Coordinates of C-alpha atoms and ligand atoms in Angstrom, one line a residue:
M1 CA -3.7 -26.9 -105.3
I2 CA -5.4 -26.2 -102.0
A3 CA -3.5 -27.5 -98.9
R4 CA -0.5 -28.7 -100.8
T5 CA 1.2 -28.6 -97.2
P6 CA -0.6 -28.3 -93.9
P7 CA -2.6 -25.1 -93.7
M8 CA -1.3 -22.3 -91.4
G9 CA -3.1 -19.4 -89.9
W10 CA -4.9 -17.9 -87.1
N11 CA -8.5 -18.4 -85.6
T12 CA -10.5 -16.3 -83.3
W13 CA -12.0 -19.0 -81.1
N14 CA -9.4 -20.0 -78.5
T15 CA -8.8 -16.4 -77.2
F16 CA -11.9 -14.4 -78.2
G17 CA -14.8 -16.9 -78.1
A18 CA -18.0 -14.8 -78.8
D19 CA -16.1 -11.5 -78.2
I20 CA -15.1 -10.7 -81.8
N21 CA -15.2 -7.6 -83.8
E22 CA -13.8 -5.9 -86.9
K23 CA -11.2 -3.7 -85.1
M24 CA -9.6 -6.7 -83.4
I25 CA -9.5 -8.8 -86.5
L26 CA -7.9 -5.9 -88.5
E27 CA -5.3 -5.3 -85.8
T28 CA -4.5 -9.0 -85.8
V29 CA -4.1 -9.0 -89.6
D30 CA -1.7 -6.1 -89.3
T31 CA 0.2 -7.8 -86.7
I32 CA 0.5 -11.1 -88.8
V33 CA 2.0 -9.0 -91.6
E34 CA 4.3 -6.7 -89.6
Q35 CA 5.7 -9.1 -87.0
G36 CA 6.8 -11.8 -89.4
Y37 CA 4.0 -14.4 -89.1
K38 CA 2.9 -13.9 -92.7
D39 CA 6.6 -14.5 -93.9
A40 CA 6.8 -17.6 -91.7
G41 CA 3.8 -19.0 -93.5
Y42 CA 0.7 -18.2 -91.7
E43 CA -1.9 -17.1 -94.2
Y44 CA -5.5 -18.0 -93.2
I45 CA -7.3 -15.5 -90.9
V46 CA -10.4 -17.3 -89.7
I47 CA -13.4 -15.8 -87.9
D48 CA -15.0 -18.6 -86.0
D49 CA -18.5 -18.8 -84.4
C50 CA -20.5 -15.9 -83.3
W51 CA -20.3 -13.5 -86.3
L52 CA -24.0 -13.7 -87.0
L53 CA -27.3 -12.3 -86.1
M54 CA -29.9 -14.8 -84.7
D55 CA -32.1 -14.8 -87.8
R56 CA -31.7 -15.1 -91.6
D57 CA -33.0 -12.3 -93.7
E58 CA -36.2 -12.4 -95.9
N59 CA -34.3 -14.1 -98.7
G60 CA -33.1 -16.7 -96.2
D61 CA -29.4 -15.4 -96.1
L62 CA -27.2 -15.4 -93.2
V63 CA -26.8 -12.0 -91.7
T64 CA -23.5 -10.6 -90.4
D65 CA -23.9 -8.8 -86.9
P66 CA -23.6 -5.1 -87.7
E67 CA -22.5 -4.2 -84.3
K68 CA -19.5 -6.5 -84.4
F69 CA -18.7 -5.9 -88.1
P70 CA -20.0 -2.4 -88.9
H71 CA -18.6 -2.3 -92.5
G72 CA -19.8 -5.9 -93.2
M73 CA -17.9 -9.0 -94.0
K74 CA -16.9 -8.1 -97.5
Y75 CA -14.9 -5.1 -96.2
V76 CA -13.1 -7.6 -93.9
A77 CA -12.3 -9.9 -96.7
D78 CA -11.1 -7.1 -98.9
Y79 CA -8.8 -5.9 -96.1
I80 CA -7.3 -9.3 -95.6
H81 CA -6.8 -9.8 -99.4
S82 CA -5.1 -6.4 -99.6
K83 CA -2.5 -7.6 -97.2
G84 CA -1.8 -10.7 -99.3
L85 CA -3.5 -13.0 -96.8
K86 CA -6.5 -15.4 -97.0
F87 CA -10.0 -15.2 -95.3
G88 CA -11.8 -17.9 -93.4
M89 CA -15.3 -18.0 -92.1
Y90 CA -17.3 -20.5 -90.0
S91 CA -20.6 -22.4 -90.3
C92 CA -22.0 -25.6 -89.0
A93 CA -23.4 -28.8 -90.5
G94 CA -26.2 -28.9 -87.8
V95 CA -29.3 -26.7 -87.5
R96 CA -27.7 -24.2 -85.2
T97 CA -24.0 -23.5 -84.6
C98 CA -22.5 -24.4 -81.3
Q99 CA -23.3 -20.9 -79.9
G100 CA -26.9 -21.1 -81.2
F101 CA -26.6 -19.1 -84.3
P102 CA -28.3 -20.1 -87.6
S103 CA -26.4 -22.7 -89.4
S104 CA -26.1 -24.4 -92.8
Y105 CA -28.1 -27.6 -92.5
D106 CA -30.4 -27.7 -95.6
H107 CA -29.0 -24.4 -96.6
E108 CA -25.6 -25.6 -97.9
Y109 CA -25.8 -24.3 -101.5
Q110 CA -27.4 -20.9 -100.5
D111 CA -24.8 -20.3 -97.8
A112 CA -21.9 -21.4 -100.0
R113 CA -23.0 -18.9 -102.5
L114 CA -23.1 -16.1 -99.8
F115 CA -19.6 -17.1 -98.7
A116 CA -18.3 -16.9 -102.2
R117 CA -19.9 -13.5 -102.6
I118 CA -18.1 -12.3 -99.6
G119 CA -14.9 -13.8 -101.0
I120 CA -13.8 -16.4 -98.4
D121 CA -10.9 -18.7 -99.0
F122 CA -11.6 -21.2 -96.2
L123 CA -14.7 -22.6 -94.4
K124 CA -14.7 -24.2 -91.0
Y125 CA -17.7 -26.4 -90.7
D126 CA -18.6 -27.5 -87.3
Y127 CA -20.8 -30.4 -86.1
C128 CA -23.2 -29.0 -83.3
N129 CA -26.9 -29.6 -83.3
F130 CA -26.5 -32.1 -86.0
P131 CA -29.9 -34.1 -86.3
N132 CA -29.8 -37.8 -85.3
Y133 CA -31.6 -38.7 -88.5
A134 CA -29.0 -36.9 -90.7
N135 CA -26.0 -38.7 -92.2
N136 CA -22.6 -37.4 -91.1
K137 CA -20.7 -38.2 -94.3
N138 CA -23.3 -37.0 -96.6
R139 CA -23.7 -33.6 -95.0
Y140 CA -20.0 -33.0 -95.1
L141 CA -19.9 -34.1 -98.8
T142 CA -22.9 -31.9 -99.6
M143 CA -21.1 -28.7 -98.2
S144 CA -17.9 -29.8 -100.1
M145 CA -20.0 -30.0 -103.3
A146 CA -21.7 -26.7 -102.5
L147 CA -18.3 -24.9 -102.1
K148 CA -17.1 -26.5 -105.3
S149 CA -20.2 -25.3 -107.1
T150 CA -19.3 -21.6 -106.5
G151 CA -16.2 -22.0 -108.7
R152 CA -14.0 -20.2 -106.0
D153 CA -11.0 -22.0 -104.5
I154 CA -12.1 -22.5 -100.8
L155 CA -10.2 -24.7 -98.4
F156 CA -12.9 -26.9 -96.7
S157 CA -12.0 -27.4 -93.0
A158 CA -14.4 -30.1 -91.7
C159 CA -14.8 -30.0 -88.1
N160 CA -16.7 -33.1 -86.8
W161 CA -14.6 -33.9 -83.8
G162 CA -13.6 -37.4 -85.0
K163 CA -17.1 -38.7 -85.4
G164 CA -17.1 -41.7 -87.7
E165 CA -13.2 -41.9 -88.0
P166 CA -12.8 -39.1 -90.4
W167 CA -9.2 -40.0 -91.1
N168 CA -10.7 -42.8 -93.2
W169 CA -13.0 -40.7 -95.4
M170 CA -12.7 -37.0 -95.1
R171 CA -10.1 -36.9 -97.8
S172 CA -12.4 -38.8 -100.1
I173 CA -15.3 -36.3 -99.7
G174 CA -13.1 -33.3 -100.6
A175 CA -12.1 -31.9 -97.3
H176 CA -8.6 -30.3 -96.9
M177 CA -8.3 -30.7 -93.2
Y178 CA -10.6 -32.4 -90.6
R179 CA -10.8 -32.0 -86.8
S180 CA -10.2 -35.4 -85.3
T181 CA -10.9 -34.7 -81.6
G182 CA -13.0 -32.7 -79.2
D183 CA -12.2 -29.2 -78.3
I184 CA -8.6 -28.3 -77.0
I185 CA -8.3 -26.2 -73.8
D186 CA -5.3 -24.3 -72.6
T187 CA -3.9 -27.0 -70.2
Y188 CA -1.2 -29.5 -70.7
E189 CA -3.6 -32.4 -69.9
S190 CA -5.9 -31.4 -72.8
F191 CA -3.2 -31.4 -75.4
A192 CA -1.2 -34.3 -74.2
N193 CA -4.4 -36.3 -74.4
I194 CA -4.9 -35.1 -78.0
I195 CA -1.4 -36.3 -79.0
R196 CA -2.1 -39.8 -77.4
L197 CA -5.5 -40.0 -79.2
Q198 CA -4.3 -39.0 -82.6
I199 CA -0.6 -40.2 -82.9
D200 CA -1.7 -43.3 -84.8
N201 CA -4.0 -41.3 -87.1
M202 CA -1.5 -39.0 -88.4
N203 CA -0.4 -41.4 -91.1
A204 CA -3.4 -40.4 -93.2
N205 CA -1.7 -37.0 -93.8
S206 CA -0.6 -36.2 -97.3
P207 CA -0.8 -33.4 -99.7
G208 CA -4.4 -32.0 -100.0
C209 CA -5.8 -33.2 -96.8
F210 CA -4.5 -33.2 -93.2
N211 CA -5.6 -34.3 -89.7
D212 CA -6.5 -31.1 -87.8
I213 CA -5.8 -31.8 -84.0
D214 CA -7.2 -28.4 -83.3
M215 CA -6.0 -24.8 -82.8
L216 CA -2.8 -24.1 -81.0
T217 CA -3.0 -22.6 -77.4
V218 CA 0.7 -21.6 -77.6
G219 CA 1.1 -18.2 -75.9
M220 CA -2.4 -18.0 -74.3
Y221 CA -0.9 -18.2 -70.7
G222 CA -4.4 -18.2 -69.1
K223 CA -5.8 -15.3 -71.2
G224 CA -8.8 -16.2 -73.3
H225 CA -11.9 -18.1 -73.9
V226 CA -10.4 -21.8 -73.7
S227 CA -8.2 -21.0 -70.8
R228 CA -8.4 -22.5 -67.4
E229 CA -7.2 -21.6 -64.0
S230 CA -3.8 -23.5 -64.6
S231 CA -2.3 -22.7 -67.9
C232 CA 0.7 -24.2 -69.6
T233 CA 4.5 -23.4 -69.0
F234 CA 6.7 -22.5 -71.9
D235 CA 8.2 -26.0 -72.1
E236 CA 4.7 -27.5 -72.4
Y237 CA 3.9 -24.9 -75.2
A238 CA 7.1 -25.9 -77.0
T239 CA 6.0 -29.6 -76.7
Q240 CA 2.6 -28.7 -78.2
F241 CA 4.1 -26.7 -81.0
A242 CA 6.8 -29.5 -81.7
F243 CA 4.2 -32.2 -81.9
W244 CA 1.9 -30.2 -84.3
C245 CA 4.8 -29.4 -86.5
F246 CA 6.4 -32.9 -86.4
S247 CA 3.1 -34.6 -87.1
G248 CA 2.2 -32.4 -90.1
A249 CA -0.9 -31.0 -88.4
P250 CA -2.4 -27.7 -89.6
L251 CA -0.9 -24.7 -87.7
M252 CA -3.7 -22.5 -86.6
M253 CA -2.7 -20.1 -83.9
G254 CA -5.1 -19.3 -81.2
C255 CA -3.5 -16.8 -78.9
D256 CA -3.9 -13.0 -79.1
I257 CA -0.9 -12.4 -81.3
R258 CA -1.1 -8.7 -80.7
D259 CA -0.1 -9.4 -77.2
V260 CA 2.2 -12.6 -77.1
D261 CA 5.3 -12.9 -75.1
D262 CA 8.6 -13.0 -76.8
G263 CA 9.4 -16.6 -76.0
C264 CA 6.1 -18.0 -77.5
K265 CA 6.5 -15.5 -80.5
K266 CA 9.8 -17.1 -81.3
L267 CA 8.3 -20.4 -80.8
L268 CA 5.4 -19.7 -83.2
L269 CA 8.0 -18.4 -85.8
N270 CA 10.6 -21.1 -85.3
K271 CA 11.7 -21.8 -88.8
H272 CA 13.3 -25.1 -88.0
L273 CA 10.1 -26.7 -86.7
I274 CA 8.0 -25.0 -89.4
A275 CA 10.3 -26.5 -92.1
I276 CA 9.5 -29.9 -90.8
N277 CA 5.7 -29.3 -90.8
Q278 CA 5.8 -27.9 -94.3
D279 CA 8.2 -30.3 -95.9
L280 CA 6.9 -30.8 -99.3
E281 CA 6.8 -34.6 -99.3
C282 CA 4.3 -34.5 -96.3
R283 CA 5.3 -37.9 -95.1
P284 CA 3.7 -39.0 -92.0
L285 CA 5.6 -39.6 -88.8
Y286 CA 6.9 -43.2 -88.1
Q287 CA 6.7 -44.2 -84.5
A288 CA 9.6 -46.5 -83.6
N289 CA 8.6 -50.1 -82.5
G290 CA 8.3 -50.6 -78.9
T291 CA 8.0 -46.9 -77.9
T292 CA 4.8 -46.1 -76.1
K293 CA 2.2 -43.3 -76.3
D294 CA 3.7 -41.8 -73.1
Y295 CA 7.2 -41.7 -74.5
P296 CA 6.9 -41.8 -78.3
I297 CA 10.1 -41.8 -80.3
M298 CA 9.5 -41.0 -83.9
I299 CA 11.2 -40.3 -87.2
R300 CA 9.9 -38.4 -90.2
F301 CA 11.5 -38.5 -93.5
L302 CA 12.2 -35.1 -95.2
E303 CA 12.4 -34.2 -98.8
N304 CA 16.2 -33.4 -98.9
G305 CA 17.3 -36.9 -97.9
E306 CA 17.4 -36.0 -94.3
F307 CA 15.1 -37.0 -91.5
A308 CA 13.8 -35.6 -88.3
L309 CA 13.9 -37.4 -85.0
A310 CA 11.9 -36.7 -82.0
F311 CA 11.8 -37.9 -78.4
F312 CA 8.7 -37.0 -76.3
N313 CA 8.3 -37.4 -72.6
L314 CA 4.5 -36.9 -71.9
K315 CA 4.7 -38.0 -68.3
D316 CA 5.2 -36.1 -65.1
A317 CA 8.8 -37.1 -64.3
D318 CA 12.1 -36.5 -66.2
R319 CA 13.3 -39.6 -68.0
T320 CA 16.2 -40.9 -70.0
L321 CA 14.9 -42.2 -73.3
E322 CA 16.8 -44.7 -75.4
M323 CA 16.6 -45.4 -79.1
P324 CA 18.5 -48.4 -80.4
F325 CA 19.2 -47.5 -84.1
P326 CA 18.4 -51.0 -85.6
D327 CA 14.8 -50.2 -84.6
L328 CA 15.2 -47.3 -87.1
G329 CA 16.6 -49.4 -89.8
I330 CA 20.2 -48.5 -89.1
Q331 CA 22.5 -51.4 -88.2
Y332 CA 25.9 -51.1 -86.5
H333 CA 27.7 -53.2 -89.0
S334 CA 26.3 -51.1 -91.9
G335 CA 29.1 -48.6 -91.3
V336 CA 26.6 -45.8 -91.4
G337 CA 26.1 -43.3 -88.6
V338 CA 23.7 -40.6 -87.9
D339 CA 24.7 -36.9 -87.9
L340 CA 22.5 -35.0 -85.5
T341 CA 21.6 -31.3 -85.1
E342 CA 19.3 -30.4 -82.2
I343 CA 16.5 -27.9 -82.7
L344 CA 16.8 -26.3 -79.2
L345 CA 13.5 -25.8 -77.4
T346 CA 14.3 -24.2 -74.2
E347 CA 13.0 -20.6 -73.6
D348 CA 16.5 -19.0 -73.4
R349 CA 17.6 -20.6 -76.6
I350 CA 14.5 -20.9 -78.7
G351 CA 15.2 -20.5 -82.4
E352 CA 18.8 -21.8 -82.1
T353 CA 20.1 -25.1 -83.2
E354 CA 23.3 -27.0 -82.0
H355 CA 25.3 -29.8 -83.5
F356 CA 24.8 -32.9 -81.3
G357 CA 27.4 -35.2 -82.8
I358 CA 27.5 -38.4 -84.9
R359 CA 26.0 -41.6 -83.4
R360 CA 26.3 -45.2 -84.7
D361 CA 24.4 -47.7 -82.5
D362 CA 22.0 -45.9 -80.3
M363 CA 21.0 -42.7 -78.5
R364 CA 20.3 -42.2 -74.8
I365 CA 19.1 -38.7 -73.9
R366 CA 17.5 -37.1 -70.9
V367 CA 14.1 -35.6 -71.7
K368 CA 12.4 -33.4 -69.1
A369 CA 8.8 -34.1 -68.0
H370 CA 6.1 -32.7 -70.3
S371 CA 8.8 -31.9 -72.9
C372 CA 10.6 -33.2 -76.0
R373 CA 13.8 -33.0 -78.0
I374 CA 13.9 -32.7 -81.7
F375 CA 16.9 -33.3 -84.0
R376 CA 17.4 -33.0 -87.8
A377 CA 19.5 -36.0 -88.9
K378 CA 21.4 -37.2 -91.9
L379 CA 23.2 -40.5 -92.6
V380 CA 27.0 -40.3 -93.0
T381 CA 29.3 -43.2 -94.0
L382 CA 31.9 -43.7 -91.2
Ligands
GLA1 C1 -17.0 -26.2 -81.4 C2 -15.7 -26.3 -82.2 C3 -14.8 -25.3 -81.8 C4 -15.3 -23.9 -82.0 C5 -16.7 -23.9 -81.3 C6 -17.5 -22.5 -81.6 O1 -17.0 -26.6 -80.0 O2 -15.1 -27.6 -82.0 O3 -13.5 -25.3 -82.3 O4 -15.5 -23.7 -83.3 O5 -17.6 -24.9 -81.6 O6 -18.8 -22.5 -81.1

């Protein structure tokens, strides 16, 4: 099954934009393998926009830019496969890609055949320059069918930025993940806004198809294509990664992982958060009644009978957040308590956990501005 759990990998766009080439990709592949990312679950290496020449060849096929990829794309695909990883490429449902390169509108089957010959395992399919007269659903369905027709297992990553509420239909046309928002940039405001916009739509997540809230900016610290003057702090990156994990979003890294600082590396490799993201039941989050989009408190049931509990403070001031347990279905007179272990997210203790204690009636905890606290929890009879 493709995308049994949220897809994990790395994509060129956030850091490199159009500045992509074979050497950089191969070095990244080596880093994924050698520095523990592959073992942590990251498997798809995706080349985004700008891998092409401006014109199709005499047969109408897309042509890889030979300056950027001197040995061709099959060579890149073979290298990635030889390392036990999977290869992703990019095209677009419109008449040109977002950066103006040729695109797959009315070439869906021809392009799918080319991608299958190269040996891709993943196709990101964008929405720029999409004709007004064309039908959004039909064109994503057409590429989905075209990929199927190749006989190759290809994860279909539909990227239409949330147009036409894709959480209601992308699963039904065969997509394995679908972008639900406009582009992320490397600022706190950008991803906090994505959280507020998509928190209600994460409930469509289940095996086979996931809401893609965009590539992570964790670790970019102002370096790269989607960076702006002010970047994020470590705590903000921890909030981003924690929400992506907790909500069951695909985890596509976007920083230059050949050159990521130690704190963010440990964050991206955090096995406690990744275990929640990759939990086999793939249950969506439940936001507790009465909690708001600025201070969401959420639980997520896990396959081993435990659950995870999250307190987010998306606003600009520190705050005490309170969760009365009856709102989580746990009454005081039940005689049942909650045994909590915190997944620590501060830079000095990232990767560690700490037993928090057993609580019976409610929880009041301090959560710093732009940050969150995440717990694993199990019920105990007192
Ligand atoms: C769109 C997508 C981005 C990226 C760029 C490439 O903006 O949403 O994720 O693929 O195109 O041009």
